[in-house]
Coordinates of C-alpha atoms and ligand atoms in Angstrom, one line a residue:
M233 CA 17.3 -20.2 -6.0
K234 CA 20.9 -19.1 -5.4
I235 CA 21.2 -15.4 -4.4
T236 CA 24.5 -13.7 -5.2
G237 CA 23.7 -10.7 -3.1
V238 CA 21.2 -8.0 -2.3
E239 CA 21.4 -4.2 -2.9
L240 CA 19.8 -1.8 -0.6
R241 CA 19.2 1.6 -2.3
R242 CA 17.9 4.7 -0.7
I243 CA 16.1 7.0 -3.0
A244 CA 14.3 10.4 -2.5
M245 CA 11.4 11.3 -4.8
P246 CA 9.9 14.8 -4.7
L247 CA 6.1 14.6 -4.7
V248 CA 4.2 16.8 -7.2
T249 CA 2.1 18.2 -4.4
P250 CA 2.5 17.9 -0.6
F251 CA 0.4 15.1 0.9
R252 CA -1.2 16.0 4.2
T253 CA -2.9 13.4 6.4
S254 CA -3.9 13.4 10.0
F255 CA -0.4 12.0 10.9
G256 CA 1.7 14.5 9.0
T257 CA 2.7 16.1 5.7
E258 CA 4.9 14.5 3.1
T259 CA 6.8 16.5 0.5
T260 CA 9.5 14.0 -0.5
R261 CA 9.0 10.3 -0.5
E262 CA 12.0 8.5 0.9
V263 CA 12.1 4.9 -0.2
V264 CA 14.3 1.9 0.4
L265 CA 14.6 -0.3 -2.7
V266 CA 15.7 -3.9 -2.5
R267 CA 17.4 -5.6 -5.5
V268 CA 18.0 -9.3 -5.2
V269 CA 20.6 -10.6 -7.6
T270 CA 20.7 -14.2 -8.7
P271 CA 22.7 -15.9 -11.5
D272 CA 19.6 -16.0 -13.7
A273 CA 17.8 -12.7 -13.0
E274 CA 17.4 -9.8 -10.6
G275 CA 14.3 -8.8 -8.7
W276 CA 13.1 -5.6 -7.2
G277 CA 11.1 -4.8 -4.1
E278 CA 10.0 -1.4 -2.8
C279 CA 9.8 -0.9 1.0
V280 CA 6.8 1.3 1.8
A281 CA 8.0 2.4 5.2
M282 CA 7.9 6.2 5.4
A283 CA 10.7 8.4 6.6
E284 CA 9.2 8.8 10.1
P285 CA 7.2 6.2 12.1
R286 CA 3.9 8.1 12.0
Y287 CA 1.6 6.0 9.9
S288 CA 3.0 2.8 11.6
S289 CA 6.0 1.9 13.7
E290 CA 8.2 1.2 10.8
Y291 CA 10.4 3.9 9.1
A292 CA 12.8 3.8 6.2
D293 CA 16.1 3.8 8.1
G294 CA 14.8 1.2 10.6
A295 CA 13.7 -1.0 7.7
A296 CA 17.1 -0.7 6.0
D297 CA 18.7 -1.7 9.3
V298 CA 16.6 -4.8 10.0
L299 CA 17.0 -5.9 6.3
R300 CA 20.8 -5.6 6.5
R301 CA 21.3 -7.1 10.0
F302 CA 18.7 -9.8 10.1
L303 CA 16.4 -10.4 7.2
I304 CA 18.9 -10.6 4.3
P305 CA 21.4 -12.8 6.4
A306 CA 18.4 -15.1 7.2
L307 CA 17.8 -15.6 3.5
S308 CA 21.4 -16.7 3.0
R309 CA 21.2 -19.2 5.9
Y310 CA 18.1 -20.6 4.4
A311 CA 19.4 -20.8 0.9
A312 CA 22.5 -22.7 2.1
E313 CA 20.3 -25.4 3.6
L314 CA 18.4 -26.1 0.4
A315 CA 19.6 -28.5 -2.2
E316 CA 16.8 -28.0 -4.6
P317 CA 16.9 -24.5 -6.2
A318 CA 13.3 -24.8 -7.2
E319 CA 12.3 -24.8 -3.6
F320 CA 13.7 -21.4 -2.9
D321 CA 10.6 -19.3 -3.6
A322 CA 8.8 -16.6 -1.9
Q323 CA 7.3 -19.0 0.7
A324 CA 10.8 -20.1 1.6
A325 CA 11.8 -16.4 2.0
E326 CA 8.7 -15.8 4.2
R327 CA 9.6 -18.8 6.4
A328 CA 13.2 -17.7 6.6
M329 CA 12.2 -14.3 7.9
E330 CA 9.5 -15.5 10.2
P331 CA 11.6 -15.8 13.4
F332 CA 12.0 -12.1 13.4
K333 CA 9.0 -10.3 14.9
G334 CA 7.2 -7.5 13.1
H335 CA 9.0 -5.4 10.5
R336 CA 6.4 -6.4 7.9
M337 CA 7.2 -3.6 5.5
A338 CA 10.9 -4.6 5.4
K339 CA 9.9 -8.3 5.0
A340 CA 7.5 -7.4 2.2
A341 CA 10.2 -5.6 0.2
L342 CA 12.6 -8.5 0.4
E343 CA 9.9 -11.1 -0.3
T344 CA 8.8 -9.1 -3.3
A345 CA 12.3 -8.8 -4.7
V346 CA 12.8 -12.6 -4.3
L347 CA 9.5 -13.3 -5.9
D348 CA 10.3 -10.9 -8.8
A349 CA 13.7 -12.5 -9.4
R350 CA 12.1 -15.9 -9.4
L351 CA 9.2 -14.9 -11.7
R352 CA 11.5 -13.1 -14.1
A353 CA 13.7 -16.2 -14.3
R354 CA 10.8 -18.3 -15.3
G355 CA 9.0 -15.7 -17.5
E356 CA 5.9 -15.4 -15.4
S357 CA 4.1 -12.2 -14.5
F358 CA 3.1 -11.1 -11.0
G359 CA -0.5 -11.0 -12.1
S360 CA -0.4 -14.6 -13.4
F361 CA 1.3 -15.8 -10.2
L362 CA -1.1 -14.0 -7.9
G363 CA -4.2 -15.1 -9.8
A364 CA -5.3 -11.9 -11.5
A365 CA -8.8 -12.2 -13.0
R366 CA -8.7 -9.1 -15.3
D367 CA -6.2 -7.2 -17.4
R368 CA -7.0 -3.7 -16.0
V369 CA -8.2 -2.2 -12.7
P370 CA -10.4 0.8 -11.8
C371 CA -8.5 3.5 -10.0
G372 CA -9.3 5.8 -7.1
V373 CA -7.3 8.6 -5.7
S374 CA -6.5 9.7 -2.2
V375 CA -6.8 13.4 -1.7
G376 CA -4.9 15.0 1.2
I377 CA -6.1 17.5 3.7
M378 CA -6.0 21.1 2.2
D379 CA -5.9 24.6 3.6
S380 CA -9.4 25.4 2.4
V381 CA -12.5 23.9 1.0
P382 CA -12.2 25.8 -2.4
R383 CA -8.7 24.4 -2.8
L384 CA -10.0 20.9 -2.1
L385 CA -12.8 21.3 -4.6
D386 CA -10.2 22.4 -7.3
A387 CA -8.1 19.3 -6.5
V388 CA -11.0 16.9 -6.7
A389 CA -12.2 18.5 -9.9
G390 CA -8.8 17.9 -11.5
Y391 CA -8.8 14.3 -10.5
V392 CA -12.4 13.7 -11.7
E393 CA -11.4 15.3 -15.0
E394 CA -8.5 12.9 -15.2
G395 CA -10.9 10.0 -15.0
Y396 CA -10.5 8.7 -11.4
V397 CA -13.5 6.6 -10.6
R398 CA -13.4 7.1 -6.9
I399 CA -12.3 9.9 -4.6
K400 CA -11.0 9.3 -1.0
L401 CA -10.7 12.3 1.2
K402 CA -8.3 12.4 4.1
I403 CA -10.1 13.6 7.2
E404 CA -9.2 14.6 10.8
P405 CA -11.0 16.4 13.6
G406 CA -11.9 19.9 12.2
W407 CA -11.7 18.7 8.5
D408 CA -14.4 16.2 8.0
V409 CA -18.1 17.0 7.7
A410 CA -17.6 20.3 5.9
P411 CA -15.2 19.1 3.1
V412 CA -17.3 15.9 2.6
R413 CA -20.5 18.0 2.3
A414 CA -18.8 20.4 -0.1
V415 CA -17.5 17.6 -2.3
R416 CA -20.8 15.8 -2.3
E417 CA -22.7 19.0 -3.2
R418 CA -20.4 20.0 -6.0
F419 CA -19.9 16.5 -7.6
G420 CA -23.3 14.9 -7.0
D421 CA -24.5 11.7 -5.5
D422 CA -23.1 9.4 -8.2
L423 CA -19.5 10.2 -7.3
L424 CA -17.9 7.2 -5.4
L425 CA -16.7 8.9 -2.3
Q426 CA -15.0 7.6 0.9
V427 CA -12.9 9.1 3.7
D428 CA -9.8 8.0 5.6
A429 CA -9.1 9.2 9.2
N430 CA -5.7 7.4 9.8
A431 CA -6.8 6.7 13.4
A432 CA -7.4 10.3 14.3
Y433 CA -10.7 9.8 16.3
G434 CA -11.8 8.2 19.5
L435 CA -15.0 6.3 20.3
A436 CA -16.2 9.5 22.0
D437 CA -16.4 11.0 18.5
A438 CA -19.0 8.4 17.4
H439 CA -21.9 10.9 17.3
H440 CA -19.8 13.4 15.3
L441 CA -18.7 10.6 12.9
A442 CA -22.3 9.6 12.5
R443 CA -22.9 13.0 10.8
L444 CA -21.0 11.5 7.8
D445 CA -23.8 9.0 7.4
A446 CA -25.8 11.7 5.6
F447 CA -23.4 11.7 2.6
G448 CA -23.7 8.2 1.2
L449 CA -20.0 7.3 1.6
L450 CA -18.7 4.0 0.5
L451 CA -16.8 3.6 3.7
V452 CA -14.9 5.3 6.5
E453 CA -11.3 4.0 6.7
Q454 CA -9.5 3.5 10.1
P455 CA -11.4 6.0 12.2
L456 CA -9.9 4.8 15.5
A457 CA -6.6 3.6 16.9
D458 CA -4.6 0.9 15.1
D459 CA -4.8 -1.6 18.0
D460 CA -8.5 -1.2 18.9
L461 CA -10.6 -3.8 17.1
V462 CA -13.1 -3.9 20.0
Q463 CA -13.8 -0.2 19.8
H464 CA -14.2 -0.4 16.1
A465 CA -16.8 -3.1 16.6
R466 CA -18.7 -0.7 18.9
L467 CA -18.4 2.1 16.5
A468 CA -19.7 0.0 13.6
K469 CA -22.9 -0.4 15.5
L470 CA -23.3 3.4 15.8
L471 CA -22.6 4.2 12.2
R472 CA -24.5 3.5 9.0
T473 CA -21.3 4.1 6.9
P474 CA -19.4 0.9 6.6
I475 CA -16.0 0.7 8.5
C476 CA -12.9 -0.3 6.5
L477 CA -9.7 -1.1 8.4
D478 CA -6.2 -0.2 7.2
E479 CA -3.6 0.3 10.0
S480 CA -5.4 -2.3 12.2
I481 CA -4.8 -5.2 9.8
G482 CA -1.2 -6.4 9.9
S483 CA -1.9 -10.0 8.9
A484 CA -4.6 -12.5 7.9
A485 CA -5.0 -13.4 11.6
H486 CA -5.9 -9.7 12.3
A487 CA -8.3 -9.7 9.4
A488 CA -10.0 -12.9 10.8
A489 CA -10.3 -11.3 14.2
A490 CA -11.7 -8.1 12.8
I491 CA -14.3 -10.0 10.8
S492 CA -15.4 -12.2 13.6
L493 CA -15.6 -9.2 16.1
G494 CA -17.6 -7.1 13.5
S495 CA -14.9 -4.4 13.6
C496 CA -15.1 -3.8 9.9
S497 CA -17.1 -4.9 6.8
I498 CA -14.4 -3.9 4.3
V499 CA -10.6 -4.3 4.3
N500 CA -7.9 -2.1 2.7
V501 CA -5.2 -4.6 1.7
K502 CA -1.7 -3.1 1.6
P503 CA 1.0 -5.7 0.8
G504 CA 3.7 -3.8 2.7
R505 CA 1.6 -3.4 5.8
V506 CA 0.9 -7.1 6.0
G507 CA 4.4 -8.4 5.2
G508 CA 4.1 -9.2 1.5
Y509 CA 2.0 -10.3 -1.5
L510 CA 1.6 -13.8 -0.2
E511 CA -0.1 -12.6 3.0
A512 CA -2.0 -10.0 1.0
R513 CA -3.4 -12.8 -1.1
R514 CA -4.3 -14.8 2.0
I515 CA -6.3 -11.8 3.3
H516 CA -8.0 -11.5 0.0
D517 CA -8.9 -15.2 0.1
L518 CA -10.2 -15.0 3.7
C519 CA -12.3 -11.9 3.1
R520 CA -13.7 -13.3 -0.1
A521 CA -14.8 -16.5 1.8
H522 CA -16.5 -14.3 4.3
G523 CA -18.2 -11.9 1.8
V524 CA -16.0 -9.0 2.9
A525 CA -15.0 -6.7 0.1
V526 CA -11.3 -5.7 -0.2
W527 CA -9.5 -3.0 -2.1
C528 CA -5.9 -2.3 -2.7
G529 CA -4.4 0.5 -0.7
G530 CA -1.4 2.5 -1.5
M531 CA 1.7 4.0 0.1
L532 CA 2.7 6.6 -2.5
E533 CA 4.6 3.8 -4.3
T534 CA 7.0 4.4 -7.2
G535 CA 6.3 2.4 -10.4
L536 CA 7.9 -0.7 -8.9
G537 CA 5.5 -1.0 -6.0
R538 CA 2.6 0.2 -8.2
A539 CA 3.2 -2.6 -10.7
A540 CA 2.8 -5.3 -8.1
N541 CA -0.2 -3.5 -6.5
V542 CA -2.0 -3.2 -9.8
A543 CA -1.5 -7.0 -10.3
L544 CA -2.9 -7.7 -6.8
A545 CA -5.8 -5.4 -7.4
A546 CA -6.8 -7.6 -10.4
L547 CA -7.7 -10.5 -8.1
P548 CA -11.4 -11.3 -8.1
G549 CA -12.2 -10.3 -4.5
F550 CA -10.9 -6.7 -5.1
T551 CA -14.4 -5.4 -5.8
L552 CA -13.8 -1.7 -4.9
P553 CA -11.5 0.7 -6.7
G554 CA -8.1 1.0 -5.1
D555 CA -5.6 3.8 -4.2
T556 CA -3.8 2.7 -7.3
S557 CA -3.4 6.1 -9.0
G558 CA -1.3 6.9 -12.0
S559 CA 2.4 7.8 -11.5
G560 CA 1.6 11.5 -12.3
R561 CA -0.6 11.8 -9.2
Y562 CA 2.6 11.4 -7.1
Y563 CA 5.7 12.1 -9.2
A564 CA 6.7 14.3 -12.1
T565 CA 9.2 11.6 -13.2
D566 CA 8.7 8.0 -12.0
I567 CA 11.7 5.7 -11.8
T568 CA 9.9 3.2 -14.2
P569 CA 8.0 4.1 -17.3
P570 CA 5.0 5.8 -15.9
F571 CA 1.6 4.2 -15.1
V572 CA -0.9 6.3 -17.0
L573 CA -4.7 6.3 -16.5
D574 CA -6.8 5.1 -19.4
G575 CA -10.5 5.7 -18.9
G576 CA -10.0 5.6 -15.1
H577 CA -8.1 2.3 -15.3
L578 CA -4.5 1.1 -15.1
T579 CA -3.4 -1.9 -17.1
V580 CA -2.0 -4.9 -15.3
P581 CA 1.6 -5.4 -16.5
T582 CA 2.1 -8.7 -18.3
G583 CA 5.9 -8.9 -18.7
P584 CA 7.9 -11.3 -16.5
G585 CA 7.9 -10.5 -12.8
L586 CA 6.8 -7.0 -12.0
G587 CA 6.8 -6.3 -15.7
V588 CA 8.5 -3.0 -15.3
S589 CA 12.1 -2.0 -14.4
P590 CA 13.7 1.2 -13.2
V591 CA 15.2 3.4 -15.9
P592 CA 18.9 3.4 -14.8
E593 CA 19.5 7.2 -15.5
I594 CA 16.4 8.2 -13.6
L595 CA 17.1 5.9 -10.8
D596 CA 20.6 7.2 -10.4
E597 CA 19.3 10.8 -10.3
V598 CA 17.1 10.1 -7.3
T599 CA 19.5 7.7 -5.5
V600 CA 20.9 8.9 -2.2
T601 CA 22.9 5.9 -1.1
T602 CA 23.5 2.3 -2.2
E603 CA 24.8 -0.6 -0.3
W604 CA 25.7 -4.1 -1.5
I605 CA 25.3 -7.1 0.8
P606 CA 26.9 -10.2 -0.6
L607 CA 25.4 -13.6 0.4
Ligands
OSB111 O1 -3.7 5.6 5.0 O2 -4.1 4.9 3.0 C1 -3.4 5.5 3.8 C2 -0.5 7.2 1.9 C3 0.6 7.0 2.8 C4 0.3 6.4 4.0 C5 -1.0 5.9 4.3 C6 -2.0 6.1 3.4 C7 -1.8 6.8 2.2 C8 -2.8 7.1 1.3 C9 -2.4 7.3 -0.2 O3 -4.0 7.3 1.5 C10 -2.5 6.1 -1.0 C11 -1.8 6.2 -2.3 O4 -2.3 6.9 -3.2 O5 -0.7 5.6 -2.5
MG112 MG1 -5.5 4.5 5.1

């Protein structure tokens, strides 16, 4: 596939409500968008790196830098070596970027844009390419840390009212047992409920975390440090609540290690965190072969990233509701036509590629900078 050039576009999207986690508070989502232009089609990729390196080491400006200096030029070198246009697909892009260590979120954005261009050119949807097994997916919502339990209960009530089928509460030391108990008491035992600590605890907190066992949670997500699979395996033996890993899983190799060590029994699959949709699918396949449930995580994506996530979440091993919320949970105005919940589900797009495109006027309104890199 011949690539004419790549556009890097920095956008700033105000969130409808501040999103507080154990690592910080987000009020505006700053996003790097990648647009790959070919003679036949153009493709979009959304980089999920956040403005500051708090969730992981990547951050938006760093991602833009590595894309511009290393990853995009690597694509051009690779393309020049290929005689057969048909061979230039997402796997080729993945191989071309492989010599550069890390920067998985940046790689994922470029790989997604290449894949989108390729799929749009041949009229195939992301869902069909990835192997989606259904046409709609059940949706959960991730609820940030709040100033008070009554405020939290109001927020959760609103989401339940909207139809979300699963609630995830962000927790941190000082905001864990009490909010979980309050939500359980108010909404009953049937509510699918889970928590996410974003690595805020240590193994010394095991006894405290075990108090969460009383509330019938689906899982506790990333209680301990990103790089500590061994401690997570120890913790798993001390809790009845299943452990799910997010930050710790950067690749299929990490997932394999976590499974064999017993560090988790559920995996949150975020395509950005693992370097793209191809690696995300490998993790799905691996977990499915081991009987480990997966679900699709989120990074407050715009409609572009959401479209691809919803397609991924339709694969057969995604047996738990994902953090694939409707556009309105994040943004008053999305850059694509909005994803709207229907009976707690989102519909998997069926159009070519991502199946959605940015609305030019809306995109322009939120654009901070653009940069064109010819190949
Ligand atoms: O840990 O899952 C996380 C958002 C940003 C960074 C990390 C996380 C999250 C969420 C929100 O929990 C998921 C979403 O709704 O997109
Ligand atoms: Mg998480």
